[in-house]
Coordinates of C-alpha atoms in Angstrom, one line a residue:
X508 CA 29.8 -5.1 4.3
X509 CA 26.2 -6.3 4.2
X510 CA 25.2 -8.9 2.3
X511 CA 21.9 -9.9 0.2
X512 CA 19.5 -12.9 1.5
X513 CA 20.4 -14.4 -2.0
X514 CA 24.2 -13.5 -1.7
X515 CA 24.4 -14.5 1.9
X516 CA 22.5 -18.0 0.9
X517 CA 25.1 -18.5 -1.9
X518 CA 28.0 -17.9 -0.1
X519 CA 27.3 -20.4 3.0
X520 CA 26.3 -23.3 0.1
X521 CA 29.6 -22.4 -1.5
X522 CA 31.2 -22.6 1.4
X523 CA 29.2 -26.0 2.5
X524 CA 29.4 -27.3 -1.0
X525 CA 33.7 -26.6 -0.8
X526 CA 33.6 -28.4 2.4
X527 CA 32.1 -31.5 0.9
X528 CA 34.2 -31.4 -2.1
X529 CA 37.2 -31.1 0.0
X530 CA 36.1 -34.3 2.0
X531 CA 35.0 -36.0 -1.4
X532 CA 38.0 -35.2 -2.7
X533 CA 40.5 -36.7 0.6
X534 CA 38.1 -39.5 0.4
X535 CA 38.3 -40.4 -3.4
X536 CA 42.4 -39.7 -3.2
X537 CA 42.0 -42.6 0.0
X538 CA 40.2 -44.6 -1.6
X539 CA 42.4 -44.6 -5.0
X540 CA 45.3 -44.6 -2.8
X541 CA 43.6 -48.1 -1.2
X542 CA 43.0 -49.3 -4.4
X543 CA 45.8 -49.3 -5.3
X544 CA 47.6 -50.5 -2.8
X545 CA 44.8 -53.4 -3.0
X546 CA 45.7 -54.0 -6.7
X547 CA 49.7 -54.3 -5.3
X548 CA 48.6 -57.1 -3.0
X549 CA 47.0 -58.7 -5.3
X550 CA 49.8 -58.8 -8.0
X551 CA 52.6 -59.2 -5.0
X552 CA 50.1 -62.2 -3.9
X553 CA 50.3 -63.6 -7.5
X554 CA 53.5 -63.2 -7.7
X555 CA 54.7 -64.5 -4.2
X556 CA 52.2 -67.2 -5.0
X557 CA 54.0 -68.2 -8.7
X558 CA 57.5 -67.7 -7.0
X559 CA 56.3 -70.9 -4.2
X560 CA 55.3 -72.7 -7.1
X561 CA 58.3 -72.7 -8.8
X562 CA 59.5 -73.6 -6.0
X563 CA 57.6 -76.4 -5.5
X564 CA 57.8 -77.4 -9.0
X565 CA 61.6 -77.7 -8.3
X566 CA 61.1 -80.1 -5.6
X567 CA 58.6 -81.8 -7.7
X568 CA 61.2 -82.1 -11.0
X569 CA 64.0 -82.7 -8.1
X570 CA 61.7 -86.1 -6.5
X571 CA 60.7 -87.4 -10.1
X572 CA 64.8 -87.4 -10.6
X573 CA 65.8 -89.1 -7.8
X574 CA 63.2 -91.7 -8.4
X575 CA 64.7 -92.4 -12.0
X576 CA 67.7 -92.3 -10.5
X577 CA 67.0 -94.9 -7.8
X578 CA 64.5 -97.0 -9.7
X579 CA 66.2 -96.6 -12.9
X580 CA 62.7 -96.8 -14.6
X581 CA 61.6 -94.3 -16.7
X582 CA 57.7 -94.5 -15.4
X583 CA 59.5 -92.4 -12.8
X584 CA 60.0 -89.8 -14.8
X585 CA 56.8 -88.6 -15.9
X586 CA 56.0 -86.5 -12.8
X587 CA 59.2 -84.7 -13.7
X588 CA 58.1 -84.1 -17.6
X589 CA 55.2 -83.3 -15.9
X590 CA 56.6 -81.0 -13.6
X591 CA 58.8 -79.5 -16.1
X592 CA 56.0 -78.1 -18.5
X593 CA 54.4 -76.4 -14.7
X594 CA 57.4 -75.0 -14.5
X595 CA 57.5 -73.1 -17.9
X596 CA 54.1 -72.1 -18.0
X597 CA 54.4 -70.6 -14.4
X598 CA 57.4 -69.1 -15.5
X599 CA 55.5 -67.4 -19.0
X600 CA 53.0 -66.6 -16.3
X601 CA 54.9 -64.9 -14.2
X602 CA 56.8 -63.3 -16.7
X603 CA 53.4 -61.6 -18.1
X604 CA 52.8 -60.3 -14.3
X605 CA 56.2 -59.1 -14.2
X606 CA 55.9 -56.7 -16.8
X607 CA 56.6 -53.2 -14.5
X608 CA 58.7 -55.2 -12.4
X609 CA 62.1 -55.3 -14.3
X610 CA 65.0 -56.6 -11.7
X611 CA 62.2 -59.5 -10.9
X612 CA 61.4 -59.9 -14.5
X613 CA 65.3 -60.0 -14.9
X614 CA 65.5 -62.7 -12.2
X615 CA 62.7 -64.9 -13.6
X616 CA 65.1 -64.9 -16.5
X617 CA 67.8 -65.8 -14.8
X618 CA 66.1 -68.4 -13.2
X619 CA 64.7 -70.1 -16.0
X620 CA 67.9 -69.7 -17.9
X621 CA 69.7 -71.6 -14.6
X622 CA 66.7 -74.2 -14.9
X623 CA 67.2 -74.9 -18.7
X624 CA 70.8 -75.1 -17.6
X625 CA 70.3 -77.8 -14.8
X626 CA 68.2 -80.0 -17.0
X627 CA 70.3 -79.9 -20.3
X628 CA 73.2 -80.5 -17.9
X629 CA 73.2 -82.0 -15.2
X630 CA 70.5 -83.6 -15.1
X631 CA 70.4 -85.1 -18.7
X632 CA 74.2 -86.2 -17.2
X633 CA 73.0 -88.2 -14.5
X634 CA 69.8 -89.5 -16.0
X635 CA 72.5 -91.0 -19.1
X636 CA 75.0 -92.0 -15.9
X637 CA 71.9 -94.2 -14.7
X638 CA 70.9 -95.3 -18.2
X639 CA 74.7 -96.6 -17.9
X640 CA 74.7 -98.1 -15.0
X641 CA 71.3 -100.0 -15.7
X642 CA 72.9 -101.2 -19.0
X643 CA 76.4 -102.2 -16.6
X644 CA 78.1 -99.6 -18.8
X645 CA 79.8 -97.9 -15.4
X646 CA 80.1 -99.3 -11.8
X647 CA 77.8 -97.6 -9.0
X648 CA 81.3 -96.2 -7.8
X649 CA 81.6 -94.5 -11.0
X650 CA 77.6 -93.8 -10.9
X651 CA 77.7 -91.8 -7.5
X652 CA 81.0 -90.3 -7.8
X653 CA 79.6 -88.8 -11.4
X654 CA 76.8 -87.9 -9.4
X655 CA 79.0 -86.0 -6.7
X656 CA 80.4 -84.0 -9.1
X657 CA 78.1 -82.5 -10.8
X658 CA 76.8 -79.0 -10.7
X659 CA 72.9 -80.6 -10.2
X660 CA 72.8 -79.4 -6.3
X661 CA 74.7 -76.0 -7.1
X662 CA 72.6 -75.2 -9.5
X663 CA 69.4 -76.2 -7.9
X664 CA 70.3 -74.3 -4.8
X665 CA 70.9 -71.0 -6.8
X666 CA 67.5 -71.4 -8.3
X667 CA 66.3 -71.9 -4.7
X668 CA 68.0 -68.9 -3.9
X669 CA 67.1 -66.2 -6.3
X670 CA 63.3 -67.7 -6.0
X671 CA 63.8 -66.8 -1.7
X672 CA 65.6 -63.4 -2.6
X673 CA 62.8 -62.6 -4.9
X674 CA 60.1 -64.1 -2.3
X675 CA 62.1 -61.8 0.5
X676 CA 61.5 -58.6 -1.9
X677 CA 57.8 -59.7 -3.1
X678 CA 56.6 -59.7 0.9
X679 CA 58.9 -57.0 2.0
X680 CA 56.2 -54.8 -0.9
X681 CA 53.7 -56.9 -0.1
X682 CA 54.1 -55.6 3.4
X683 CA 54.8 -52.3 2.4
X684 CA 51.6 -52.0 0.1
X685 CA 49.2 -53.6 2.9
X686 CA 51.0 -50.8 5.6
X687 CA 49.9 -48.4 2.4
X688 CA 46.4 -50.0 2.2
X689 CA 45.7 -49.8 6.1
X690 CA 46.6 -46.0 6.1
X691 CA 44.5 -45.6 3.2
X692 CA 41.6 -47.7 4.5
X693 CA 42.1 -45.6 8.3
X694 CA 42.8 -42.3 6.1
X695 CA 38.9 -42.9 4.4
X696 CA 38.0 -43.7 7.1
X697 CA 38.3 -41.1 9.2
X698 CA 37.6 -38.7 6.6
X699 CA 34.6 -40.2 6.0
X700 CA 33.5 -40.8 9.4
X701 CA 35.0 -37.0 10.7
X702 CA 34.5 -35.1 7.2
X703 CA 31.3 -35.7 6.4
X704 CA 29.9 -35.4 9.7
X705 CA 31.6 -32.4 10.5
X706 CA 30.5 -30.7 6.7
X707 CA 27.2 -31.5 8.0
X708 CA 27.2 -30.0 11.1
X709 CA 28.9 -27.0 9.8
X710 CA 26.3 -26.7 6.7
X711 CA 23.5 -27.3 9.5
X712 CA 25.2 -24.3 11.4
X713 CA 25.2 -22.6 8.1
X714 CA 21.6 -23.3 7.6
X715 CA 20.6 -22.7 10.8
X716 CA 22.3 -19.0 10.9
X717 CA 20.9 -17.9 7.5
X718 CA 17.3 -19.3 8.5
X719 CA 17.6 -17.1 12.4
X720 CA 18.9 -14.0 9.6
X721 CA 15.8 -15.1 7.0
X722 CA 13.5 -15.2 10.2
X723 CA 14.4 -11.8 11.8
X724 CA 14.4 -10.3 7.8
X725 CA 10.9 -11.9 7.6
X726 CA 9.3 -10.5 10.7
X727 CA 10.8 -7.3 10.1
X728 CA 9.0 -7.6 6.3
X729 CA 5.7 -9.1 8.1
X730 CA 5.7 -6.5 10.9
X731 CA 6.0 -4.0 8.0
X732 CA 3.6 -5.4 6.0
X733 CA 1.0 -5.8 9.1
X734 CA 1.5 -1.8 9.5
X735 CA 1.2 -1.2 6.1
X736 CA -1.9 -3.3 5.7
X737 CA -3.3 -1.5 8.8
X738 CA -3.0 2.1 7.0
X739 CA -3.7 0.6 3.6
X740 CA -7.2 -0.4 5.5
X741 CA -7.9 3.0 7.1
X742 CA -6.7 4.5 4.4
X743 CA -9.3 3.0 1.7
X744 CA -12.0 3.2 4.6
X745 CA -11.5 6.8 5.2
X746 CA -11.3 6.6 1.1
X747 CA -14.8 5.7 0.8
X748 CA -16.2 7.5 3.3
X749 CA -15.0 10.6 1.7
X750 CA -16.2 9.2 -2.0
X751 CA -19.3 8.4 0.0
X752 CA -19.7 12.2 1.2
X753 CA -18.0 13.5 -2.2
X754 CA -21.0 11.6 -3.8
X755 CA -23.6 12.8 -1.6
X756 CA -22.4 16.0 -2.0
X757 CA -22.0 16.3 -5.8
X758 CA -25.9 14.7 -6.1
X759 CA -26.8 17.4 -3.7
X760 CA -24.8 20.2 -5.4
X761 CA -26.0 18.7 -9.0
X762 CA -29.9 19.3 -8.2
X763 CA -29.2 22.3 -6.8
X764 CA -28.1 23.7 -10.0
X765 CA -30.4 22.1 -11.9
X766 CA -32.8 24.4 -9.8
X767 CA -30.7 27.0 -10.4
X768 CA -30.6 26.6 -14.1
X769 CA -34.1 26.9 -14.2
X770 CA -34.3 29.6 -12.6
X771 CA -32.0 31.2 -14.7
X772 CA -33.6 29.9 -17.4
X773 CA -36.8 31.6 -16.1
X774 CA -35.0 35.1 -15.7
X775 CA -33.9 35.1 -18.9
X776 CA -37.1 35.0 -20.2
X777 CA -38.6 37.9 -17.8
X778 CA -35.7 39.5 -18.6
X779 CA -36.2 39.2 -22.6
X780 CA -39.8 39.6 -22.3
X781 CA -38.4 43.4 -19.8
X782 CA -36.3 44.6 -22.8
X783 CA -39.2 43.9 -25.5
X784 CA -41.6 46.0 -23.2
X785 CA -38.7 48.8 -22.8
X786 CA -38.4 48.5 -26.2
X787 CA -42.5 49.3 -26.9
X788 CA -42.4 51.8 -24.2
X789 CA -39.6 53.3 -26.3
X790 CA -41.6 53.6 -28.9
X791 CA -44.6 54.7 -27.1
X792 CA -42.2 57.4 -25.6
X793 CA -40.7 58.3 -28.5
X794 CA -44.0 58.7 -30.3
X795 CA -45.4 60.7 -27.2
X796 CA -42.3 62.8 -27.7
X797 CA -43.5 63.5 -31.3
X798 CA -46.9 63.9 -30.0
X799 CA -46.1 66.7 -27.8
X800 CA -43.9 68.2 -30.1
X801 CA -46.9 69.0 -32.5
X802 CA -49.0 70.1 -29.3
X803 CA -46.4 72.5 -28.6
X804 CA -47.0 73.7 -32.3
X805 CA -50.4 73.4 -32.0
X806 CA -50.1 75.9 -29.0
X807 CA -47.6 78.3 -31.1
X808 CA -50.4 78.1 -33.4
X809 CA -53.4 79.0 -30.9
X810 CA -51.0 81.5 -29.4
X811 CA -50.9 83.4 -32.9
X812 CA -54.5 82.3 -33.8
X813 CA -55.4 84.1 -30.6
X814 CA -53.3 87.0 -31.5
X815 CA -55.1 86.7 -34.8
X816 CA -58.6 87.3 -32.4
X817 CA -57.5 90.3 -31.6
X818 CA -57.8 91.7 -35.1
X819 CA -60.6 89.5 -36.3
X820 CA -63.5 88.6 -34.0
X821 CA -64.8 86.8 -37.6
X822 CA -62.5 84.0 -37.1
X823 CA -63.6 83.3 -33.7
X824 CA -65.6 80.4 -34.7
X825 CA -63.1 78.5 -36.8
X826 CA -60.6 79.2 -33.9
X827 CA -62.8 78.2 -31.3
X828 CA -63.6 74.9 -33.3
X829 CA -60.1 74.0 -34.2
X830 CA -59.5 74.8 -30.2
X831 CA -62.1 72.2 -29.8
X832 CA -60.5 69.2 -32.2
X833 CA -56.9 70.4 -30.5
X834 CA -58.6 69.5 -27.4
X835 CA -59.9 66.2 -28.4
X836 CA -57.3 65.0 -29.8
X837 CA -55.2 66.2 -26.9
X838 CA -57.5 64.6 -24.5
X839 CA -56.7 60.7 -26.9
X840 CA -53.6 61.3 -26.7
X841 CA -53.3 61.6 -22.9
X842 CA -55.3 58.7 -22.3
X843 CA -53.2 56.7 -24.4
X844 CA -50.3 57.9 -22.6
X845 CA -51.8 57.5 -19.4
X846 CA -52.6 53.7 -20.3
X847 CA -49.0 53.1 -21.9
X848 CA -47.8 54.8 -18.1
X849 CA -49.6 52.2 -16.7
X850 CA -48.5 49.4 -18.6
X851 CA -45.0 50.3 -17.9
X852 CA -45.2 50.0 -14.2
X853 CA -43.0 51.7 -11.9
X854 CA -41.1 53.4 -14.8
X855 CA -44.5 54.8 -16.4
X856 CA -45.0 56.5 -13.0
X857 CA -44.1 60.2 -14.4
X858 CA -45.3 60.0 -17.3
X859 CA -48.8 59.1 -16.0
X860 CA -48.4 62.1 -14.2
X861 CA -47.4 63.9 -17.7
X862 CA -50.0 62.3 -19.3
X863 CA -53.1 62.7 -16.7
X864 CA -51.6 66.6 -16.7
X865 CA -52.1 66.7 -20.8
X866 CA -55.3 65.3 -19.9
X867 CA -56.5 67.7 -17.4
X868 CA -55.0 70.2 -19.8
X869 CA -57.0 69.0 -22.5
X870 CA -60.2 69.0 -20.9
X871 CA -59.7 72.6 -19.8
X872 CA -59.2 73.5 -23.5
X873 CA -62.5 71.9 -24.5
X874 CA -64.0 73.5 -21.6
X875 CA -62.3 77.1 -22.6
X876 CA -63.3 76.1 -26.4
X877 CA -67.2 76.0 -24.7
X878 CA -66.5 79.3 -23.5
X879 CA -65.8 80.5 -26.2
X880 CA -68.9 79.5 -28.2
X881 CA -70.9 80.6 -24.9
X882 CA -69.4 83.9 -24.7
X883 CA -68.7 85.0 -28.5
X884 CA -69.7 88.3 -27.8
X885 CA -66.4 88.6 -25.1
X886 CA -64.7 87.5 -27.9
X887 CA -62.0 89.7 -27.4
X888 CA -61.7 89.6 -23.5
X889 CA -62.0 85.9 -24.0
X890 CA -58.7 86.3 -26.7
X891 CA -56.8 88.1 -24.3
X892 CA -57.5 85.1 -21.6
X893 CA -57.2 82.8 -24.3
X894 CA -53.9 84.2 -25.8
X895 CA -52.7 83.9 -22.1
X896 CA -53.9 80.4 -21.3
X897 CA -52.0 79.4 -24.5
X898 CA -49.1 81.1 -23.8
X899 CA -49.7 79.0 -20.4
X900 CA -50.3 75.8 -22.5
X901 CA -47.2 76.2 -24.6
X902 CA -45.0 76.5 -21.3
X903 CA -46.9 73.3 -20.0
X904 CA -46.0 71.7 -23.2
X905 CA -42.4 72.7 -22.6
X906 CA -42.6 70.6 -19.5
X907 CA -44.6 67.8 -21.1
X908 CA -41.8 67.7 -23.9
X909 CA -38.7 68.2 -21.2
X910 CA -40.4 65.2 -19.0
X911 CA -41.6 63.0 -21.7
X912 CA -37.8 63.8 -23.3
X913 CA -36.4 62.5 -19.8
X914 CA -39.2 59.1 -19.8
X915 CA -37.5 58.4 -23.2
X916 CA -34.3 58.9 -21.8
X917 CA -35.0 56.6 -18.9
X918 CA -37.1 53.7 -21.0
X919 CA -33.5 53.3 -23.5
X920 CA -31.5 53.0 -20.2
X921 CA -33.8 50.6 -19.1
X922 CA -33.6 49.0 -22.6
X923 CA -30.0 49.0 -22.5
X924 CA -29.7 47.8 -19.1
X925 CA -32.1 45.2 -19.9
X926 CA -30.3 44.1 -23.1
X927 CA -26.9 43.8 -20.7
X928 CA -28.7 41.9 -18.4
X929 CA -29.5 39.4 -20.9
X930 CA -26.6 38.8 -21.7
X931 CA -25.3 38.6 -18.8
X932 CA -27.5 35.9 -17.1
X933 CA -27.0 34.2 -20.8
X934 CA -23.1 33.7 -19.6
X935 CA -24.5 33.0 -15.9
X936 CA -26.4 30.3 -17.2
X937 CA -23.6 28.9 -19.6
X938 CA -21.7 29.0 -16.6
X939 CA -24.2 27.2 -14.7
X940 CA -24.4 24.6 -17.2
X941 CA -20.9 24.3 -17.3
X942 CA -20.6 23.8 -13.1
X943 CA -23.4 21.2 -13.4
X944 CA -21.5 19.2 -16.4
X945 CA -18.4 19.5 -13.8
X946 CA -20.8 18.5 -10.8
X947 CA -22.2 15.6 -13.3
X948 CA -18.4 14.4 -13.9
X949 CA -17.7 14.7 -10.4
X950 CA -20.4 12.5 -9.2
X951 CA -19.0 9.7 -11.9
X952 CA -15.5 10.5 -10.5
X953 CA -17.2 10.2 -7.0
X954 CA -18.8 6.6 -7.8
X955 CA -15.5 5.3 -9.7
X956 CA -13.7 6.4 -6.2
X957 CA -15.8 4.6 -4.2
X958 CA -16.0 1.0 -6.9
X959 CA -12.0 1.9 -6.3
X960 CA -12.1 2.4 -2.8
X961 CA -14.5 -1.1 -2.3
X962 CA -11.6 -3.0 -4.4
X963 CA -9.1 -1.4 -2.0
X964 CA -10.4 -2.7 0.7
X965 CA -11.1 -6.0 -0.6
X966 CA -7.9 -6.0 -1.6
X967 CA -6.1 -4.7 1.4
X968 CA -8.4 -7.4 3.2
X969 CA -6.8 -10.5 0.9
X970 CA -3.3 -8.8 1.4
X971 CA -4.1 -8.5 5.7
X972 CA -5.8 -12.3 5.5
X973 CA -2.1 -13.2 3.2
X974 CA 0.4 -11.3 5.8
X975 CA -1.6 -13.2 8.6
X976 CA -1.1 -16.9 6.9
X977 CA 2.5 -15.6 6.6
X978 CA 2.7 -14.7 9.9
X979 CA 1.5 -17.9 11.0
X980 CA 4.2 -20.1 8.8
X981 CA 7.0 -18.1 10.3
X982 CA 6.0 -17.7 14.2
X983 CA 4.2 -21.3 14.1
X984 CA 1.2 -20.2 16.1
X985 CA -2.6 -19.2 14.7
X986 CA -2.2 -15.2 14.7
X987 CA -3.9 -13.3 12.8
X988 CA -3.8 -9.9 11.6
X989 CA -7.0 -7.6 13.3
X990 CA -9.2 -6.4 10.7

């Protein structure tokens, strides 16, 4: 199971930190344990230490009697009053010490009890034996064989004796509870002196196995990170060298359509100002049309007026004049068709044909019209030839009328083709228009890519300049990370 760097860092300071308590814990039960076995010396050490008092209380009591005795003076008997008061406050004292101590508390009883008994008996005995013997009340037989017999030594030597048993018992625990306190005291020892050393070395071990896991983690991250930074850094140069190029390329692009939309611009002009000319050659067409249309009927007219010759030389003259205005007005007419064919260019081509045609037509009229007036008196040779120069004239006017029909024809397709074309480029340059709004947008894209692409690389730079510092705290040498 793997483990965290957190987990793994928790679990060897739980373990260290159970260690430790363990050792704290073996050391605080020694060291309770030694105190109190310490606190049991000390009260055994009281207590032995009231016990030989008592004792030596006794002896005191036991010498301040037998100097009464053998003086028979009672200034001899203040070191046993004396003695006697020790021996009760001892005893109280010892009595308060004795408290959890029950059989000894029982004996102190028992010995005070036995020493109230000795002095009430016999000792007050004896000391009213010598009072007796001082006043010659009883013989010094009498005095020591009274003494003999009483229970003074017995009862003296029991006291003695319980005060030794108890003694015996006091050091036998005393011993006991200083054996207790030296394997307490050896016991902390050792577990001070082995524990802690030991929870030490093994948290050291501890330490020093998650730092060689931290370390290999880190130069794994660091190695990472000095890859990373490496691509981050070709990465944002490459980054704005494109933006760069992107930039270049959308300024280059931009004024190319600006150039473009100008031209359009232009071309939709010529091509406006195209369909307004279509549109007057139209009319010029159309009114040449109508034009021709009455020539035809003018020649219809001739053609019968001629006919008319044949039967009346009278209205030669009236023919021959209105052949004449015909003529003339003919003549205008073609000339403003052949300067409308001109104006139209390329298109007009036919019809200046048409028109110089109606022209040379015309003329001939006038000049057959001079004929006519020259040569009145062939009036009706000159019908004949004129009836068949206007039967020629109306099939010319056939063709004028079928060809200027056709112009017509051609000048609205050129109109409507115009007109489309308009509106096409219109939509081209929309669309131009639109691509250089796009181009415009771009080249802000293109500089916000490379202010992006300069904070990249300043930034991949700090983050290089951080992993190298890094780097450096973790291998302990100066190496940096290659820019």
């Amino acid at each position: 199971m793997k483990l965290s760097l957190k987990y793994k860092i928790f679990l060897a300071s739980g373990i260290w930190a159970l260690l430790c308590l363990a050792v704290s814990l073996i050391v605080a039960f020694n060291l309770k344990s030694t105190e109190a076995a310490q606190t049991q010396v000390g009260n055994d050490t009281k207590v032995i230490q009231g016990f030989s008092n008592l004792l030596t209380i006794m002896v005191d009591m036991e010498t301040g009697i037998r100097g009464y005795l053998l003086s028979g003076e009672d200034v001899y008997l203040e070191p046993f009053n004396a003695a006697e008061g020790k021996f009760e406050q001892q005893g109280r004292d010892l009595d308060a010490m004795l408290l959890n101590e029950p059989i000894l508390q029982e004996r102190l009883k028992k010995i005070r009890e036995l020493k109230a008994e000795w002095i009430e008996g016999p000792v007050v005995e004896t000391m009213l034996n010598r009072k007796k013997l001082t006043r010659a009340l009883i013989t010094q037989e009498q005095f020591v064989q009274g003494f003999k017999s009483s229970k003074s030594m017995s009862i003296a030597n029991q006291i003695r004796s319980l005060v030794d048993q108890s003694l015996l018992e006091l050091n036998q625990s005393l011993e006991k509870s200083l054996s207790i306190q030296s394997r307490s005291s050896r016991a902390t020892f050792y577990s001070a002196s082995g524990g802690l050393p030991l929870g030490v070395i093994i948290g050291f071990g501890l330490l020093t196995f998650i730092m060689i896991q931290v370390d290999r983690q880190i130069r794994v991250v660091v190695k990472s990170l000095e890859n990373s930074c490496q691509k981050v850094f070709g990465t944002s140069q490459t980054l704005m060298s494109s933006g760069s190029e992107l930039s270049e390329n959308s300024k280059t692009i931009t004024s190319r359509l600006v150039a473009t939309a100008e031209s359009v611009r232009n071309l939709i002009g010529m091509t406006s100002q195209n369909t307004e000319h279509a549109k007057v050659a139209l009319q010029f067409t159309q009114e040449s049309t109508r034009t021709a249309q009455r020539g035809g009927q003018e020649i219809s007219d001739l053609t019968h007026a001629m006919g008319e010759i044949r039967n009346s030389a009278s209205k030669i003259n009236e023919i021959s004049q209105l052949i004449d205005d015909i003529a003339f007005q003919t003549n205008l007419l073609a000339l403003n068709a052949a300067v409308e064919a001109a104006r139209a260019g390329e298109h007009g081509k036919g019809f200046a044909v048409v028109a110089e045609a109606v022209r040379s037509l015309a003329q001939r009229s006038a000049t057959a019209t001079n004929e006519i007036h020259v040569l009145i008196k062939e009036n009706v040779e000159s019908a004949e030839k004129g009836a068949g120069l206007a039967d020629k004239a109306a099939v010319v006017f056939k063709d004028i009328i079928a060809s200027v029909n056709k112009v017509n024809d051609l000048v609205n397709d050129v109109s409507s083709s115009s007109e489309k074309q308009s509106t096409e480029i219109q939509q081209i340059s929309t669309a131009v228009q639109e691509v250089e709004s796009e181009c415009k947008s771009n080249l802000k894209i293109s500089d916000q890519l490379g202010t992006y692409s300069e904070d990249l690389d300043l930034h991949s730079s700090s983050l290089q300049q951080a992993v190298a510092q890094l780097s450096q705290a973790i291998q302990g040498q100066g190496q940096l990370v290659s820019k």
